[in-house]
CSV table of C-alpha atoms in Angstrom, one decimal:
chain,number,residue,atom,x,y,z
A,16,MET,CA,-83.2,-34.1,17.9
A,17,ARG,CA,-80.0,-35.9,18.7
A,18,HIS,CA,-79.8,-39.6,17.9
A,19,PRO,CA,-79.6,-41.9,20.9
A,20,GLU,CA,-76.7,-43.8,19.4
A,21,ALA,CA,-74.7,-40.6,19.5
A,22,GLU,CA,-74.7,-40.3,23.2
A,23,PRO,CA,-71.2,-39.9,24.7
A,24,SER,CA,-69.6,-42.9,26.1
A,25,PRO,CA,-68.4,-43.1,29.8
A,26,ALA,CA,-65.1,-41.5,30.6
A,27,GLY,CA,-62.1,-43.5,29.5
A,28,HIS,CA,-64.1,-45.9,27.2
A,29,PRO,CA,-64.2,-45.5,23.4
A,30,ALA,CA,-67.7,-44.9,22.1
A,31,ALA,CA,-69.3,-47.2,19.5
A,32,GLY,CA,-68.0,-46.4,16.0
A,33,PHE,CA,-64.6,-44.9,17.3
A,34,PRO,CA,-61.6,-46.2,15.5
A,35,ALA,CA,-59.8,-49.0,17.3
A,36,ALA,CA,-56.4,-47.4,16.8
A,37,GLY,CA,-55.4,-43.8,17.5
A,38,HIS,CA,-57.1,-41.3,19.7
A,39,PRO,CA,-60.8,-42.3,20.4
A,40,LEU,CA,-62.0,-38.8,19.5
A,41,ASP,CA,-60.1,-38.7,16.1
A,42,ARG,CA,-63.4,-38.8,14.1
A,43,PRO,CA,-64.0,-37.1,10.7
A,44,GLU,CA,-67.2,-35.3,12.0
A,45,LEU,CA,-65.1,-33.7,14.8
A,46,ALA,CA,-62.2,-32.7,12.6
A,47,PRO,CA,-63.4,-29.1,12.1
A,48,LEU,CA,-63.6,-28.7,15.9
A,49,TRP,CA,-60.1,-29.9,16.5
A,50,ARG,CA,-58.7,-27.8,13.7
A,51,ALA,CA,-60.3,-24.7,15.0
A,52,PHE,CA,-59.1,-25.1,18.6
A,53,HIS,CA,-55.7,-26.1,17.4
A,54,ASP,CA,-55.3,-23.0,15.3
A,55,ARG,CA,-56.5,-20.7,18.1
A,56,LEU,CA,-54.4,-22.3,20.8
A,57,SER,CA,-51.3,-22.0,18.5
A,58,THR,CA,-51.6,-18.2,18.4
A,59,GLY,CA,-49.9,-18.1,21.7
A,60,GLN,CA,-52.6,-15.7,22.9
A,61,PRO,CA,-55.2,-16.3,25.8
A,62,VAL,CA,-58.1,-18.3,24.5
A,63,ALA,CA,-61.6,-18.3,26.1
A,64,ARG,CA,-64.0,-19.0,23.1
A,65,VAL,CA,-63.4,-20.3,19.7
A,66,ARG,CA,-65.6,-20.0,16.6
A,67,THR,CA,-65.7,-23.3,14.6
A,68,GLY,CA,-67.2,-24.4,11.4
A,69,PRO,CA,-68.6,-24.7,8.9
A,70,LEU,CA,-70.2,-27.8,10.5
A,71,ASP,CA,-72.4,-30.1,8.5
A,72,GLU,CA,-75.2,-31.9,10.2
A,73,ALA,CA,-73.0,-34.9,11.2
A,74,ALA,CA,-70.5,-32.5,12.7
A,75,GLN,CA,-73.2,-30.5,14.5
A,76,ASN,CA,-74.6,-33.8,16.1
A,77,ALA,CA,-71.1,-34.9,17.1
A,78,VAL,CA,-70.3,-31.6,18.8
A,79,ALA,CA,-73.7,-31.6,20.6
A,80,ASP,CA,-73.0,-35.2,21.8
A,81,LEU,CA,-69.5,-34.3,23.0
A,82,LEU,CA,-70.6,-31.2,24.9
A,83,GLY,CA,-73.9,-32.7,26.2
A,84,LEU,CA,-76.0,-30.0,24.5
A,85,ASP,CA,-79.8,-30.3,24.5
A,86,ARG,CA,-80.0,-28.9,21.0
A,87,LEU,CA,-77.8,-28.8,17.9
A,88,PRO,CA,-75.3,-26.0,17.5
A,89,GLY,CA,-75.4,-23.8,14.4
A,90,PRO,CA,-73.1,-24.4,11.4
A,91,ARG,CA,-70.6,-21.8,12.8
A,92,PRO,CA,-70.9,-22.0,16.6
A,93,THR,CA,-68.7,-20.2,19.1
A,94,LEU,CA,-67.6,-22.7,21.8
A,95,SER,CA,-66.2,-22.1,25.3
A,96,LEU,CA,-62.8,-23.6,25.9
A,97,THR,CA,-63.7,-24.2,29.6
A,98,ARG,CA,-66.8,-26.2,28.6
A,99,LEU,CA,-64.9,-28.2,26.1
A,100,ASP,CA,-62.1,-28.9,28.6
A,101,GLN,CA,-64.6,-30.2,31.1
A,102,ALA,CA,-66.5,-32.4,28.5
A,103,LEU,CA,-63.2,-33.9,27.4
A,104,ARG,CA,-62.1,-34.6,30.9
A,105,ASP,CA,-65.4,-36.3,31.5
A,106,SER,CA,-65.2,-38.4,28.3
A,107,CYS,CA,-61.5,-39.3,28.1
A,108,GLY,CA,-59.7,-37.8,31.0
A,109,GLU,CA,-57.8,-35.2,28.9
A,110,ASP,CA,-58.1,-31.5,28.3
A,111,THR,CA,-58.5,-29.7,24.9
A,112,ARG,CA,-54.7,-29.0,24.4
A,113,SER,CA,-53.9,-32.7,24.9
A,114,VAL,CA,-56.6,-33.9,22.6
A,115,VAL,CA,-55.7,-31.6,19.7
A,116,THR,CA,-52.0,-32.3,20.1
A,117,ALA,CA,-52.7,-36.0,19.8
A,118,ILE,CA,-55.1,-35.6,16.8
A,119,VAL,CA,-53.7,-32.6,14.9
A,120,GLY,CA,-50.2,-32.3,16.1
A,121,PRO,CA,-48.1,-30.2,18.6
A,122,VAL,CA,-49.6,-26.8,19.5
A,123,GLY,CA,-47.4,-24.0,18.4
A,124,ASP,CA,-46.9,-20.5,19.7
A,125,ARG,CA,-47.1,-18.1,16.8
A,126,ALA,CA,-46.8,-15.0,18.9
A,127,ALA,CA,-43.5,-16.3,20.3
A,128,ALA,CA,-42.4,-17.4,16.9
A,129,ARG,CA,-43.1,-13.8,15.5
A,130,ALA,CA,-41.3,-12.2,18.4
A,131,THR,CA,-38.3,-14.5,17.8
A,132,ASP,CA,-38.4,-13.8,14.1
A,133,ARG,CA,-38.4,-10.1,14.8
A,134,ALA,CA,-35.5,-10.4,17.2
A,135,ASP,CA,-33.5,-12.5,14.7
A,136,ARG,CA,-34.1,-10.0,11.9
A,137,ALA,CA,-33.1,-7.1,14.2
A,138,ALA,CA,-29.9,-9.0,15.2
A,139,LEU,CA,-29.1,-9.7,11.5
A,140,TRP,CA,-29.3,-6.1,10.5
A,141,GLU,CA,-27.4,-5.0,13.6
A,142,TRP,CA,-24.7,-7.5,12.8
A,143,LEU,CA,-24.4,-6.2,9.2
A,144,ALA,CA,-24.3,-2.6,10.2
A,145,ALA,CA,-21.6,-3.2,12.8
A,146,HIS,CA,-19.4,-5.6,10.7
A,147,PRO,CA,-15.8,-4.5,10.6
A,148,VAL,CA,-15.8,-4.3,6.8
A,149,VAL,CA,-18.8,-1.9,6.9
A,150,LEU,CA,-17.4,0.2,9.8
A,151,ALA,CA,-14.0,0.6,8.1
A,152,GLN,CA,-15.6,1.9,4.9
A,153,PRO,CA,-18.7,4.0,5.8
A,154,ALA,CA,-19.6,4.4,2.1
A,155,LEU,CA,-21.0,0.8,2.4
A,156,GLY,CA,-23.7,2.2,4.6
A,157,ALA,CA,-25.8,2.9,1.6
A,158,TRP,CA,-25.4,-0.7,0.5
A,159,VAL,CA,-26.5,-1.8,4.0
A,160,ALA,CA,-29.6,0.2,3.7
A,161,GLN,CA,-30.4,-1.1,0.3
A,162,VAL,CA,-29.9,-4.7,1.4
A,163,ARG,CA,-32.2,-4.1,4.4
A,164,ARG,CA,-34.9,-2.6,2.2
A,165,ALA,CA,-34.7,-5.7,-0.1
A,166,GLY,CA,-35.5,-7.9,2.9
A,167,LEU,CA,-34.6,-11.5,3.7
A,168,ILE,CA,-33.5,-13.9,1.0
A,169,GLY,CA,-36.1,-16.6,0.8
A,170,ASP,CA,-37.7,-15.1,4.0
A,171,SER,CA,-34.8,-16.8,5.9
A,172,VAL,CA,-32.5,-15.1,8.4
A,173,ALA,CA,-30.0,-18.0,8.2
A,174,THR,CA,-29.9,-17.9,4.3
A,175,THR,CA,-29.5,-14.1,4.3
A,176,ARG,CA,-26.7,-14.1,6.8
A,177,ASN,CA,-24.8,-16.8,4.9
A,178,ALA,CA,-25.0,-14.8,1.7
A,179,LEU,CA,-24.0,-11.6,3.4
A,180,THR,CA,-21.1,-13.3,5.2
A,181,ASP,CA,-19.8,-14.5,1.8
A,182,THR,CA,-20.3,-11.0,0.4
A,183,LEU,CA,-18.4,-9.4,3.2
A,184,ARG,CA,-15.6,-11.9,2.9
A,185,ALA,CA,-15.2,-11.0,-0.8
A,186,LEU,CA,-15.3,-7.3,-0.1
A,187,SER,CA,-12.6,-7.7,2.6
A,188,GLU,CA,-10.3,-9.1,-0.2
A,189,LEU,CA,-11.0,-6.4,-2.8
A,190,PRO,CA,-9.3,-4.8,-4.6
A,191,ALA,CA,-8.0,-8.2,-5.8
A,192,ARG,CA,-4.6,-9.0,-7.1
A,193,GLY,CA,-5.5,-8.6,-10.7
A,194,GLU,CA,-6.7,-12.2,-10.9
A,195,PRO,CA,-9.5,-13.6,-13.0
A,196,LEU,CA,-12.9,-13.8,-11.3
A,197,PRO,CA,-13.0,-17.6,-11.0
A,198,VAL,CA,-9.5,-17.6,-9.4
A,199,PHE,CA,-10.5,-14.9,-6.9
A,200,ALA,CA,-13.8,-16.8,-6.1
A,201,THR,CA,-11.8,-20.0,-5.6
A,202,ARG,CA,-9.3,-18.4,-3.3
A,203,VAL,CA,-11.7,-16.4,-1.2
A,204,LEU,CA,-14.9,-18.5,-1.3
A,205,ASN,CA,-13.6,-21.9,-2.3
A,206,ASP,CA,-16.0,-22.0,-5.3
A,207,SER,CA,-14.9,-21.0,-8.7
A,208,HIS,CA,-18.6,-20.3,-9.8
A,209,ALA,CA,-19.6,-18.3,-6.7
A,210,LEU,CA,-19.4,-14.9,-8.4
A,211,ASP,CA,-20.5,-16.0,-11.9
A,212,ASP,CA,-22.5,-13.4,-13.7
A,213,GLY,CA,-26.1,-13.6,-12.6
A,214,THR,CA,-25.6,-15.2,-9.3
A,215,ARG,CA,-27.1,-13.7,-6.2
A,216,LEU,CA,-23.7,-13.3,-4.5
A,217,SER,CA,-22.2,-11.5,-7.5
A,218,GLY,CA,-25.2,-9.1,-7.4
A,219,LEU,CA,-24.6,-8.4,-3.7
A,220,VAL,CA,-20.9,-7.8,-4.2
A,221,LEU,CA,-21.3,-5.5,-7.2
A,222,ARG,CA,-24.0,-3.4,-5.5
A,223,ALA,CA,-21.7,-3.0,-2.6
A,224,LEU,CA,-18.9,-1.9,-4.9
A,225,ALA,CA,-21.2,0.6,-6.6
A,226,ALA,CA,-22.0,2.1,-3.2
A,227,LEU,CA,-18.3,2.1,-2.3
A,228,TYR,CA,-17.2,3.9,-5.5
A,229,ASP,CA,-20.4,6.1,-5.5
A,230,THR,CA,-21.5,5.0,-9.0
A,231,ALA,CA,-24.7,3.6,-10.4
A,232,ALA,CA,-25.3,-0.2,-10.0
A,233,PRO,CA,-24.2,-1.9,-13.2
A,234,GLU,CA,-27.0,-3.0,-15.5
A,235,SER,CA,-25.2,-4.6,-18.4
A,236,ALA,CA,-22.5,-7.2,-18.8
A,237,PRO,CA,-19.9,-4.6,-19.9
A,238,GLU,CA,-20.7,-2.4,-16.9
A,239,ARG,CA,-20.4,-5.3,-14.6
A,240,ARG,CA,-17.0,-6.3,-16.1
A,241,ALA,CA,-15.8,-2.7,-15.8
A,242,LEU,CA,-16.8,-2.6,-12.1
A,243,TRP,CA,-15.0,-5.9,-11.4
A,244,ALA,CA,-11.9,-4.6,-13.2
A,245,ARG,CA,-12.0,-1.4,-11.0
A,246,ALA,CA,-12.0,-3.7,-8.0
A,247,GLY,CA,-8.9,-5.4,-9.2
A,248,ILE,CA,-10.4,-8.4,-11.0
A,249,ALA,CA,-8.6,-9.6,-14.2
A,250,ASP,CA,-6.6,-6.4,-14.2
A,251,ASP,CA,-4.1,-6.1,-17.1
A,252,ALA,CA,-0.9,-6.7,-15.3
A,253,LEU,CA,1.0,-4.4,-17.7
A,254,SER,CA,-1.3,-1.4,-17.9
A,255,THR,CA,-2.2,-1.3,-14.2
A,256,THR,CA,0.5,0.9,-12.7
A,257,VAL,CA,1.3,2.9,-9.6
A,258,LEU,CA,3.1,6.2,-9.6
A,259,THR,CA,6.0,6.7,-7.2
A,260,ALA,CA,8.8,9.0,-6.4
A,261,GLY,CA,11.7,8.9,-3.9
A,262,LEU,CA,11.7,5.2,-3.3
A,263,ARG,CA,15.1,3.7,-2.8
A,264,PRO,CA,14.9,0.0,-2.4
A,265,THR,CA,17.9,-2.2,-2.3
A,266,GLY,CA,18.6,-5.6,-3.9
A,267,ASP,CA,20.0,-6.9,-7.2
A,268,GLY,CA,16.5,-7.4,-8.8
A,269,PRO,CA,15.7,-5.3,-11.9
A,270,VAL,CA,12.9,-3.4,-10.1
A,271,ALA,CA,15.0,-2.4,-7.2
A,272,ARG,CA,17.9,-1.1,-9.4
A,273,ALA,CA,15.5,0.7,-11.8
A,274,VAL,CA,13.5,2.4,-9.1
A,275,THR,CA,16.5,3.5,-7.1
A,276,THR,CA,18.2,4.8,-10.2
A,277,TYR,CA,15.2,7.0,-11.2
A,278,SER,CA,14.8,8.2,-7.6
A,279,ARG,CA,18.5,9.3,-7.4
A,280,ALA,CA,18.0,11.2,-10.7
A,281,GLY,CA,14.9,12.9,-9.3
A,282,HIS,CA,12.4,11.2,-11.6
A,283,ALA,CA,9.1,9.6,-10.9
A,284,THR,CA,8.6,5.9,-11.6
A,285,HIS,CA,5.5,4.0,-12.9
A,286,LEU,CA,5.6,0.4,-11.5
A,287,THR,CA,3.4,-2.2,-13.2
A,288,LEU,CA,1.5,-4.8,-11.4
A,289,ALA,CA,3.5,-7.5,-13.2
A,290,GLN,CA,6.8,-5.9,-11.9
A,291,LEU,CA,5.5,-5.8,-8.4
A,292,ARG,CA,4.4,-9.4,-8.6
A,293,THR,CA,7.8,-10.7,-9.7
A,294,PRO,CA,10.3,-8.0,-8.8
A,295,GLY,CA,13.3,-10.2,-8.1
A,296,GLU,CA,15.3,-9.2,-5.1
A,297,LEU,CA,13.6,-6.1,-3.7
A,298,ARG,CA,14.0,-4.7,-0.1
A,299,PHE,CA,12.4,-1.5,1.0
A,300,PRO,CA,13.9,0.5,3.9
A,301,SER,CA,11.6,1.1,6.9
A,302,THR,CA,11.4,4.8,6.3
A,303,THR,CA,8.1,6.7,6.3
A,304,VAL,CA,6.3,6.7,3.0
A,305,HIS,CA,3.7,9.4,2.3
A,306,ILE,CA,0.7,8.6,0.1
A,307,THR,CA,-1.2,11.3,-2.0
A,308,GLU,CA,-4.4,11.1,-3.9
A,309,ASN,CA,-3.4,13.4,-6.8
A,310,PRO,CA,-0.3,13.2,-9.1
A,311,SER,CA,0.0,17.0,-8.9
A,312,ILE,CA,1.3,16.8,-5.4
A,313,LEU,CA,3.9,14.2,-6.4
A,314,ALA,CA,4.9,16.5,-9.3
A,315,LEU,CA,5.3,19.5,-6.9
A,316,ALA,CA,7.4,17.4,-4.6
A,317,LEU,CA,9.7,16.3,-7.3
A,318,GLN,CA,10.0,19.9,-8.5
A,319,ARG,CA,10.8,21.1,-5.0
A,320,PHE,CA,13.2,18.4,-3.8
A,321,GLY,CA,14.5,16.7,-7.0
A,322,PRO,CA,16.8,13.8,-6.1
A,323,ALA,CA,16.2,14.4,-2.4
A,324,CYS,CA,12.4,13.7,-2.8
A,325,PRO,CA,11.2,11.7,0.1
A,326,PRO,CA,9.3,8.4,-0.6
A,327,LEU,CA,5.9,9.0,-2.2
A,328,VAL,CA,3.2,6.8,-3.6
A,329,CYS,CA,0.3,8.3,-5.5
A,330,THR,CA,-3.0,6.5,-5.7
A,331,SER,CA,-4.2,8.6,-8.6
A,332,GLY,CA,-7.7,8.6,-7.3
A,333,TRP,CA,-9.0,5.2,-6.3
A,334,PRO,CA,-6.1,2.8,-5.6
A,335,ASN,CA,-5.8,0.0,-8.0
A,336,SER,CA,-4.2,-3.5,-7.5
A,337,ALA,CA,-0.7,-2.1,-8.2
A,338,VAL,CA,-1.1,0.6,-5.6
A,339,LEU,CA,-2.3,-1.7,-2.9
A,340,LEU,CA,0.3,-4.3,-3.6
A,341,LEU,CA,3.1,-1.8,-3.4
A,342,LEU,CA,1.7,-0.4,-0.1
A,343,ARG,CA,1.6,-4.0,1.3
A,344,HIS,CA,5.2,-4.5,0.3
A,345,LEU,CA,6.2,-1.3,2.0
A,346,ALA,CA,4.2,-2.2,5.2
A,347,GLU,CA,5.7,-5.6,5.3
A,348,ALA,CA,9.1,-3.9,5.3
A,349,GLY,CA,8.1,-1.9,8.4
A,350,ALA,CA,7.7,1.4,6.5
A,351,PRO,CA,5.2,3.7,8.3
A,352,LEU,CA,2.5,4.8,5.8
A,353,ARG,CA,0.8,8.3,5.9
A,354,HIS,CA,-2.2,9.1,3.6
A,355,HIS,CA,-3.5,12.4,2.4
A,356,GLY,CA,-6.3,13.2,0.0
A,357,ASP,CA,-8.9,15.7,-1.0
A,358,PHE,CA,-11.2,17.1,1.6
A,359,ASP,CA,-14.4,16.1,-0.3
A,360,GLY,CA,-16.8,13.1,-0.3
A,361,GLU,CA,-14.8,11.1,-2.8
A,362,GLY,CA,-11.5,11.9,-0.9
A,363,LEU,CA,-13.0,10.7,2.4
A,364,ARG,CA,-14.1,7.4,0.8
A,365,ILE,CA,-10.7,6.9,-0.8
A,366,ALA,CA,-9.0,7.6,2.5
A,367,ALA,CA,-11.3,5.2,4.4
A,368,HIS,CA,-10.5,2.6,1.7
A,369,VAL,CA,-6.7,3.0,1.9
A,370,LEU,CA,-6.8,3.0,5.8
A,371,ALA,CA,-9.0,-0.1,5.7
A,372,LYS,CA,-6.8,-2.1,3.2
A,373,THR,CA,-3.4,-1.1,4.6
A,374,PRO,CA,-1.8,-0.1,7.9
A,375,ALA,CA,-1.7,3.6,6.7
A,376,ALA,CA,-2.5,6.4,9.1
A,377,PRO,CA,-4.1,9.7,8.1
A,378,TRP,CA,-1.8,12.6,7.3
A,379,ARG,CA,-3.3,16.1,7.8
A,380,MET,CA,-6.7,14.6,7.4
A,381,SER,CA,-8.4,15.9,10.5
A,382,ALA,CA,-11.4,18.2,11.0
A,383,THR,CA,-9.0,20.8,12.3
A,384,ASP,CA,-6.9,20.5,9.2
A,385,TYR,CA,-10.0,20.9,6.9
A,386,LEU,CA,-11.3,23.9,8.9
A,387,THR,CA,-8.0,25.7,9.0
A,388,ALA,CA,-7.6,25.2,5.2
A,389,HIS,CA,-11.2,26.2,4.5
A,390,THR,CA,-10.7,29.5,6.4
A,391,ARG,CA,-7.5,30.2,4.6
A,392,THR,CA,-8.5,29.3,1.0
A,393,GLY,CA,-12.2,30.2,1.1
A,394,PRO,CA,-15.0,28.3,-0.4
A,395,GLY,CA,-14.0,25.6,-2.9
A,396,PRO,CA,-16.0,23.3,-5.2
A,397,PRO,CA,-18.9,21.4,-3.9
A,398,ALA,CA,-17.9,18.5,-1.6
A,399,GLY,CA,-20.3,16.0,-3.1
A,400,ARG,CA,-21.9,13.1,-1.2
A,401,ILE,CA,-20.3,13.0,2.3
A,402,THR,CA,-19.9,9.7,4.2
A,403,GLU,CA,-18.3,9.2,7.6
A,404,ALA,CA,-14.6,9.5,8.2
A,405,PRO,CA,-13.8,6.6,10.6
A,406,TRP,CA,-10.6,8.2,11.8
A,407,ASP,CA,-12.3,11.5,12.7
A,408,PRO,CA,-16.1,11.8,12.8
A,409,ALA,CA,-15.9,15.5,13.2
A,410,LEU,CA,-14.4,15.7,9.7
A,411,SER,CA,-17.6,14.5,8.1
A,412,GLU,CA,-19.6,16.9,10.2
A,413,ALA,CA,-17.4,19.8,9.2
A,414,LEU,CA,-17.8,19.0,5.5
A,415,LEU,CA,-21.5,18.6,5.9
A,416,THR,CA,-21.6,22.0,7.5
A,417,HIS,CA,-19.7,23.9,4.9
A,418,ARG,CA,-20.5,21.7,1.9
A,419,THR,CA,-17.4,22.9,0.1
A,420,ALA,CA,-14.2,21.0,-0.8
A,421,VAL,CA,-10.6,21.7,0.0
A,422,LEU,CA,-8.4,19.9,-2.6
A,423,GLU,CA,-4.9,18.7,-2.1
A,424,GLU,CA,-3.6,21.5,-4.3
A,425,HIS,CA,-5.0,24.1,-1.9
A,426,VAL,CA,-2.8,22.7,1.0
A,427,ALA,CA,0.2,21.8,-1.2
A,428,GLU,CA,2.6,24.1,0.8
A,429,ASP,CA,1.6,22.4,4.1
A,430,LEU,CA,2.2,19.0,2.6
A,431,LEU,CA,5.6,20.0,1.1
A,432,ALA,CA,6.6,21.5,4.5
A,433,ASP,CA,6.0,18.1,6.1
A,434,LEU,CA,7.8,16.3,3.3
A,435,SER,CA,10.9,18.6,3.7
A,436,ARG,CA,11.5,17.0,7.0
A,437,HIS,CA,11.9,13.6,5.3
A,438,THR,CA,14.2,14.5,2.4
A,439,ASP,CA,17.3,12.4,1.7
A,440,GLY,CA,20.2,14.8,2.6
A,441,ARG,CA,22.6,12.5,0.6
A,442,ASN,CA,20.7,13.3,-2.6
A,443,ALA,CA,19.8,16.9,-1.9
A,444,PRO,CA,20.4,19.3,-4.8
A,445,ALA,CA,23.4,21.6,-4.6
A,446,THR,CA,22.6,25.1,-3.4
């Protein structure tokens, strides 16, 4: 039996026992009802009936009074939204949504929030995959996949995007200028501690470098230091060198005089990072410079052309800080840069790196060049892991099809034939 004193009050008038302040239906015994309807309305899905409870005896009486029931509901009743709306309009002139908003708080829309969250996540991963730093060096695709599998940082799209933005900014500046890590972090990220060992950002950058260089992610402090060093961080300015031949800069600086003297004598030159940083007066001519991946090609060119050897720079595999600094000096002087490397997975990644970090253009690095050489030389060593070649997508497809490499030494005669058109006649050997 319901208690007479629990009869609902006329519409618009607080019932006896209601609080003087706040909503008249904000009563402890009705709290389970409001929470249940608030939760269901916040799903963003259509609502017809809502299961409430558990209701104690006081709550059951309050619900029966509110809905005008002739008997008490059970401890977990399923109630009609339409009936509750009508009862509330009769008692206080409001519907259920208005009442639960006033008592519990704003009604959300979890379905819409989930849809927005999915869209935000998708947009984040699309942004990362299409970022210019990633597109320029497809080897980073493996890192992108790894980051995506790891999921959001703190379950936050904004936090994750901020961290990835800083990571990509750092990657765009690597290899560095042979500077200490705090100096690099200050210059690029305006925070000397941003890349300290153990920080989330340093982990992201190092995993990206491991994917770029196709090595295992570093697990120890020495391995992390070695990977940073490979990316031009804290390089020894004296032992970090670049191999050159045929460069003939002008100027009264010691580097210009020494390099030109060696070139005129038909010798190669190793330039240190320290020399390139403070070369004195050094002016390069705006003549084409060819870049090779392997020292053997430079040695063959010197053997063939001697003092007439055209300008050559050798990356000796992955370019270090000295290589890239020299190439930037040459580009600033207006010298066209042309890069050639091995036709294998590593050669494609090195070429993509050089083309991304300098204005260099590919030199005999097309799918047609590979297929022609492959037909002529026959199967070579395994090509290794193949990533995209941004300058010619068909090249990666051709390597994936044949799975064998064509090394620079296999096409040396083609390269030397190209170089012969750039020899310096003034220094050609006597015939």
